[in-house]
CSV table of C-alpha atoms in Angstrom, one decimal:
chain,number,residue,atom,x,y,z
X,1,UNK,CA,0.0,0.0,0.0
X,2,UNK,CA,1.3,3.4,-0.9
X,3,UNK,CA,0.5,5.8,1.9
X,4,UNK,CA,2.3,8.9,3.2
X,5,UNK,CA,1.8,12.4,4.3
X,6,UNK,CA,2.6,16.0,3.5
X,7,UNK,CA,6.0,16.6,5.2
X,8,UNK,CA,8.3,19.6,5.8
X,9,UNK,CA,11.4,20.4,3.7
X,10,UNK,CA,12.8,22.6,6.5
X,11,UNK,CA,16.6,22.7,6.2
X,12,UNK,CA,16.6,21.4,2.7
X,13,UNK,CA,14.3,19.5,0.4
X,14,UNK,CA,16.3,16.3,0.9
X,15,UNK,CA,15.2,16.3,4.5
X,16,UNK,CA,11.7,15.4,3.3
X,17,UNK,CA,12.8,11.8,2.7
X,18,UNK,CA,13.7,11.2,6.4
X,19,UNK,CA,10.7,13.2,7.5
X,20,UNK,CA,8.5,10.8,5.5
X,21,UNK,CA,10.2,7.7,6.9
X,22,UNK,CA,9.8,9.1,10.4
X,23,UNK,CA,6.0,9.1,10.1
X,24,UNK,CA,5.9,5.7,8.4
X,25,UNK,CA,5.1,6.8,4.9
X,26,UNK,CA,6.4,5.4,1.7
X,27,UNK,CA,5.1,8.2,-0.6
X,28,UNK,CA,4.3,11.8,0.1
X,29,UNK,CA,3.9,15.5,-0.7
X,30,UNK,CA,5.8,18.7,-0.2
X,31,UNK,CA,5.7,22.4,-0.7
X,32,UNK,CA,8.9,23.7,-2.4
X,33,UNK,CA,8.6,26.9,-0.4
X,34,UNK,CA,6.1,28.7,1.9
X,35,UNK,CA,2.7,28.3,0.3
X,36,UNK,CA,1.6,31.8,1.5
X,37,UNK,CA,4.1,33.8,-0.6
X,38,UNK,CA,5.2,34.2,-4.2
X,39,UNK,CA,8.6,32.6,-4.0
X,40,UNK,CA,11.1,30.8,-6.2
X,41,UNK,CA,11.6,27.1,-5.1
X,42,UNK,CA,15.4,27.8,-5.1
X,43,UNK,CA,16.5,24.2,-4.8
X,44,UNK,CA,20.2,23.5,-5.0
X,45,UNK,CA,21.8,20.8,-7.2
X,46,UNK,CA,23.3,19.0,-4.2
X,47,UNK,CA,20.0,18.8,-2.2
X,48,UNK,CA,18.1,17.8,-5.4
X,49,UNK,CA,20.6,14.9,-5.9
X,50,UNK,CA,20.3,13.8,-2.2
X,51,UNK,CA,16.5,14.0,-2.5
X,52,UNK,CA,16.4,11.8,-5.6
X,53,UNK,CA,18.9,9.3,-4.2
X,54,UNK,CA,17.2,9.1,-0.9
X,55,UNK,CA,13.8,8.6,-2.5
X,56,UNK,CA,15.1,5.9,-4.8
X,57,UNK,CA,16.8,4.1,-1.9
X,58,UNK,CA,14.1,4.3,0.8
X,59,UNK,CA,10.6,5.1,-0.6
X,60,UNK,CA,8.1,3.6,-3.0
X,61,UNK,CA,6.8,6.9,-4.2
X,62,UNK,CA,5.4,8.9,-5.8
X,63,UNK,CA,6.0,12.4,-4.5
X,64,UNK,CA,3.6,15.2,-5.2
X,65,UNK,CA,4.5,18.9,-5.1
X,66,UNK,CA,1.6,21.0,-3.9
X,67,UNK,CA,1.5,24.4,-5.5
X,68,UNK,CA,1.3,27.7,-3.6
X,69,UNK,CA,-2.0,28.6,-2.1
X,70,UNK,CA,-1.8,32.0,-3.9
X,71,UNK,CA,-2.1,30.4,-7.3
X,72,UNK,CA,-5.5,31.1,-8.9
X,73,UNK,CA,-5.9,29.7,-12.4
X,74,UNK,CA,-9.5,30.8,-12.8
X,75,UNK,CA,-8.9,34.4,-12.1
X,76,UNK,CA,-10.0,37.1,-14.6
X,77,UNK,CA,-7.3,39.4,-13.2
X,78,UNK,CA,-4.3,39.7,-15.5
X,79,UNK,CA,-1.7,40.3,-12.9
X,80,UNK,CA,-2.8,37.4,-10.7
X,81,UNK,CA,-3.0,35.2,-13.7
X,82,UNK,CA,0.6,36.0,-14.7
X,83,UNK,CA,1.9,35.4,-11.2
X,84,UNK,CA,0.0,32.1,-11.1
X,85,UNK,CA,1.4,30.9,-14.4
X,86,UNK,CA,4.9,31.9,-13.4
X,87,UNK,CA,4.5,30.1,-10.0
X,88,UNK,CA,3.2,27.0,-11.7
X,89,UNK,CA,6.1,27.0,-14.2
X,90,UNK,CA,8.6,27.1,-11.4
X,91,UNK,CA,6.8,24.2,-9.7
X,92,UNK,CA,6.8,21.9,-12.7
X,93,UNK,CA,10.5,22.8,-13.3
X,94,UNK,CA,11.3,22.0,-9.7
X,95,UNK,CA,9.4,18.7,-10.1
X,96,UNK,CA,11.6,17.7,-13.0
X,97,UNK,CA,14.8,18.6,-11.1
X,98,UNK,CA,13.7,16.5,-8.1
X,99,UNK,CA,12.4,13.6,-10.2
X,100,UNK,CA,8.9,14.2,-8.8
X,101,UNK,CA,6.0,12.9,-10.9
X,102,UNK,CA,3.2,15.2,-9.9
X,103,UNK,CA,2.4,18.9,-9.3
X,104,UNK,CA,-0.9,19.4,-7.6
X,105,UNK,CA,-3.0,22.6,-8.0
X,106,UNK,CA,-6.4,23.9,-7.1
X,107,UNK,CA,-8.3,25.6,-9.9
X,108,UNK,CA,-9.0,28.6,-7.8
X,109,UNK,CA,-11.9,31.1,-7.7
X,110,UNK,CA,-13.6,32.7,-10.7
X,111,UNK,CA,-14.3,35.9,-8.6
X,112,UNK,CA,-17.1,37.0,-10.9
X,113,UNK,CA,-16.0,35.6,-14.2
X,114,UNK,CA,-18.7,32.8,-13.9
X,115,UNK,CA,-18.2,29.1,-14.0
X,116,UNK,CA,-17.6,28.8,-17.7
X,117,UNK,CA,-15.4,31.8,-17.8
X,118,UNK,CA,-13.4,30.6,-14.8
X,119,UNK,CA,-12.9,27.2,-16.3
X,120,UNK,CA,-11.8,28.7,-19.6
X,121,UNK,CA,-9.3,30.9,-17.7
X,122,UNK,CA,-7.9,27.8,-15.9
X,123,UNK,CA,-7.5,25.9,-19.1
X,124,UNK,CA,-5.7,28.8,-20.9
X,125,UNK,CA,-3.4,29.4,-18.0
X,126,UNK,CA,-2.5,25.7,-17.7
X,127,UNK,CA,-1.9,25.5,-21.5
X,128,UNK,CA,0.7,28.3,-21.2
X,129,UNK,CA,2.9,26.0,-19.1
X,130,UNK,CA,5.9,24.2,-20.6
X,131,UNK,CA,5.5,21.0,-18.6
X,132,UNK,CA,8.7,18.9,-18.6
X,133,UNK,CA,8.6,15.3,-19.7
X,134,UNK,CA,7.8,13.0,-16.8
X,135,UNK,CA,5.8,15.6,-14.9
X,136,UNK,CA,2.0,15.6,-14.8
X,137,UNK,CA,-0.1,18.4,-13.4
X,138,UNK,CA,-3.0,17.2,-11.2
X,139,UNK,CA,-6.1,19.3,-10.7
X,140,UNK,CA,-7.4,18.9,-7.2
X,141,UNK,CA,-11.0,18.6,-6.2
X,142,UNK,CA,-12.2,21.4,-4.1
X,143,UNK,CA,-14.7,21.9,-1.2
X,144,UNK,CA,-16.5,24.4,-3.5
X,145,UNK,CA,-17.1,27.4,-1.2
X,146,UNK,CA,-17.8,30.8,-2.7
X,147,UNK,CA,-16.7,31.1,-6.3
X,148,UNK,CA,-14.1,28.4,-6.0
X,149,UNK,CA,-14.3,25.8,-8.8
X,150,UNK,CA,-13.4,22.1,-8.7
X,151,UNK,CA,-16.1,21.1,-6.3
X,152,UNK,CA,-18.1,19.5,-9.0
X,153,UNK,CA,-16.6,16.6,-10.9
X,154,UNK,CA,-17.9,18.2,-14.1
X,155,UNK,CA,-15.5,21.1,-13.5
X,156,UNK,CA,-12.6,18.7,-13.4
X,157,UNK,CA,-13.7,16.9,-16.5
X,158,UNK,CA,-14.2,20.1,-18.4
X,159,UNK,CA,-10.6,21.2,-17.7
X,160,UNK,CA,-9.1,17.8,-18.6
X,161,UNK,CA,-11.1,17.6,-21.8
X,162,UNK,CA,-10.3,21.2,-22.9
X,163,UNK,CA,-6.6,21.4,-22.0
X,164,UNK,CA,-3.8,20.6,-24.5
X,165,UNK,CA,-1.9,18.9,-21.6
X,166,UNK,CA,-2.4,15.4,-20.4
X,167,UNK,CA,-3.7,16.4,-17.0
X,168,UNK,CA,-4.7,14.2,-14.1
X,169,UNK,CA,-6.9,14.6,-11.0
X,170,UNK,CA,-6.1,14.5,-7.3
X,171,UNK,CA,-9.3,13.6,-5.3
X,172,UNK,CA,-9.3,15.1,-1.8
X,173,UNK,CA,-11.8,13.0,0.2
X,174,UNK,CA,-12.6,15.8,2.7
X,175,UNK,CA,-13.1,18.3,-0.1
X,176,UNK,CA,-15.3,16.0,-2.1
X,177,UNK,CA,-17.4,15.3,1.1
X,178,UNK,CA,-17.7,19.0,1.8
X,179,UNK,CA,-18.8,19.6,-1.8
X,180,UNK,CA,-21.7,17.1,-1.4
X,181,UNK,CA,-20.3,13.7,-2.4
X,182,UNK,CA,-21.3,11.5,0.5
X,183,UNK,CA,-18.4,9.2,1.3
X,184,UNK,CA,-19.6,8.2,4.8
X,185,UNK,CA,-20.9,4.7,3.9
X,186,UNK,CA,-19.5,1.9,1.7
X,187,UNK,CA,-22.5,2.3,-0.6
X,188,UNK,CA,-21.9,6.0,-0.8
X,189,UNK,CA,-18.2,5.5,-1.6
X,190,UNK,CA,-19.1,3.0,-4.4
X,191,UNK,CA,-21.6,5.5,-5.8
X,192,UNK,CA,-19.1,8.4,-5.7
X,193,UNK,CA,-16.4,6.3,-7.4
X,194,UNK,CA,-18.9,5.3,-10.1
X,195,UNK,CA,-19.9,8.9,-10.6
X,196,UNK,CA,-16.3,10.0,-10.9
X,197,UNK,CA,-15.6,7.3,-13.4
X,198,UNK,CA,-18.7,8.3,-15.5
X,199,UNK,CA,-17.9,12.0,-15.4
X,200,UNK,CA,-14.1,12.3,-15.2
X,201,UNK,CA,-12.8,8.7,-15.9
X,202,UNK,CA,-11.1,6.7,-13.2
X,203,UNK,CA,-8.1,6.4,-15.4
X,204,UNK,CA,-7.5,10.1,-14.9
X,205,UNK,CA,-7.3,9.7,-11.1
X,206,UNK,CA,-3.6,9.6,-10.1
X,207,UNK,CA,-3.6,10.5,-6.4
X,208,UNK,CA,-5.9,10.7,-3.3
X,209,UNK,CA,-5.6,13.2,-0.6
X,210,UNK,CA,-6.9,11.0,2.2
X,211,UNK,CA,-8.5,13.2,4.9
X,212,UNK,CA,-11.6,12.9,7.1
X,213,UNK,CA,-13.8,15.9,7.5
X,214,UNK,CA,-14.7,17.9,10.7
X,215,UNK,CA,-17.9,19.1,8.9
X,216,UNK,CA,-21.0,17.5,7.5
X,217,UNK,CA,-21.4,16.5,3.8
X,218,UNK,CA,-22.4,19.4,1.5
X,219,UNK,CA,-21.4,22.2,3.9
X,220,UNK,CA,-18.5,23.4,1.7
X,221,UNK,CA,-16.4,23.7,4.8
X,222,UNK,CA,-12.8,22.6,4.4
X,223,UNK,CA,-11.4,21.4,7.7
X,224,UNK,CA,-9.6,18.0,8.0
X,225,UNK,CA,-10.0,15.5,10.8
X,226,UNK,CA,-8.1,12.4,11.8
X,227,UNK,CA,-8.9,9.3,9.8
X,228,UNK,CA,-12.1,7.7,10.9
X,229,UNK,CA,-12.8,10.3,13.5
X,230,UNK,CA,-14.6,12.9,11.4
X,231,UNK,CA,-17.9,13.0,9.6
X,232,UNK,CA,-16.8,10.5,6.9
X,233,UNK,CA,-16.0,8.0,9.7
X,234,UNK,CA,-14.5,4.6,9.9
X,235,UNK,CA,-16.9,2.8,7.5
X,236,UNK,CA,-16.4,5.4,4.7
X,237,UNK,CA,-12.7,5.6,5.2
X,238,UNK,CA,-12.3,1.8,5.2
X,239,UNK,CA,-14.2,1.5,2.0
X,240,UNK,CA,-12.1,4.3,0.3
X,241,UNK,CA,-8.8,2.6,1.1
X,242,UNK,CA,-10.0,-0.8,0.1
X,243,UNK,CA,-12.1,0.0,-3.0
X,244,UNK,CA,-10.8,-2.1,-5.8
X,245,UNK,CA,-10.6,0.9,-8.2
X,246,UNK,CA,-8.5,2.9,-5.6
X,247,UNK,CA,-6.2,0.4,-3.9
X,248,UNK,CA,-3.3,0.9,-6.2
X,249,UNK,CA,-3.3,4.7,-6.0
X,250,UNK,CA,-1.1,6.7,-3.6
X,251,UNK,CA,-2.9,8.0,-0.5
X,252,UNK,CA,-1.4,11.2,0.8
X,253,UNK,CA,-2.6,12.5,4.2
X,254,UNK,CA,-3.0,16.1,5.2
X,255,UNK,CA,-4.6,15.3,8.6
X,256,UNK,CA,-4.1,17.6,11.6
X,257,UNK,CA,-1.7,17.3,14.5
X,258,UNK,CA,-4.0,17.5,17.5
X,259,UNK,CA,-5.3,15.5,20.4
X,260,UNK,CA,-2.0,13.7,20.7
X,261,UNK,CA,-2.3,12.3,17.2
X,262,UNK,CA,-0.2,13.2,14.1
X,263,UNK,CA,0.7,11.8,10.8
X,264,UNK,CA,2.3,8.6,12.3
X,265,UNK,CA,-1.0,7.7,14.0
X,266,UNK,CA,-3.1,8.4,10.9
X,267,UNK,CA,-0.8,6.4,8.5
X,268,UNK,CA,-0.9,3.4,10.9
X,269,UNK,CA,-4.7,3.8,11.1
X,270,UNK,CA,-5.0,3.7,7.3
X,271,UNK,CA,-3.0,0.5,7.1
X,272,UNK,CA,-5.1,-1.1,9.9
X,273,UNK,CA,-8.3,-0.2,8.0
X,274,UNK,CA,-7.0,-1.7,4.8
X,275,UNK,CA,-5.9,-4.9,6.6
X,276,UNK,CA,-9.3,-5.2,8.4
X,277,UNK,CA,-11.3,-4.7,5.2
């Protein structure tokens, strides 16, 4: 089973390998810099080599780079659009340097452009990227609050169909649940997976952000909970990690550190749920 967590690169990106091993993961996700600012990843050659060598020696992979929170592909504002494209180009270039297969990004908010306008903006922004060979951009499902797009599977499908790139999808379980896709029962999980397959295509799903939700289905509230201890719960989470269409995918956790539990506890819980299924 490929399961891991979003870990820190403090002190150098190569430290992410040991940080992932420390929490019991065999794949994972990183930011290349603070996600709250516009910043160059600035990864040195030596640390990139150490990262690649450490990954090859100790982890199953894959790694995912999560783009900056400031990126908004759907925006109608020219200056934010250009900053977003530049930031994404730096991320896909960093992924190539590190041997990382995926760069994950939210579509963002249309802020008045409308759904169709926002999706068109996202496609045109993505199509300006020069994506290196071996790197795939993943569009992440969203909780769907406000004018944010990506909460509906149809949004993801539209972007994948219209883009010149061979894009993929990262499905965040907490986001999908918040957006109204009920994953709290085995039957619900089966229904959501079938709907995803019908609308987007299961072959386009490359990664799962495995998170429970602190809020009820359809609330559009994005707040993650420990695995099995949120509103999705044990039954839903167990079916997600054991569903035959999902078992070979990498599961990357973004669960909280609270109540004496952190990534290590959650990763072990995921493995227990798979084993007990």
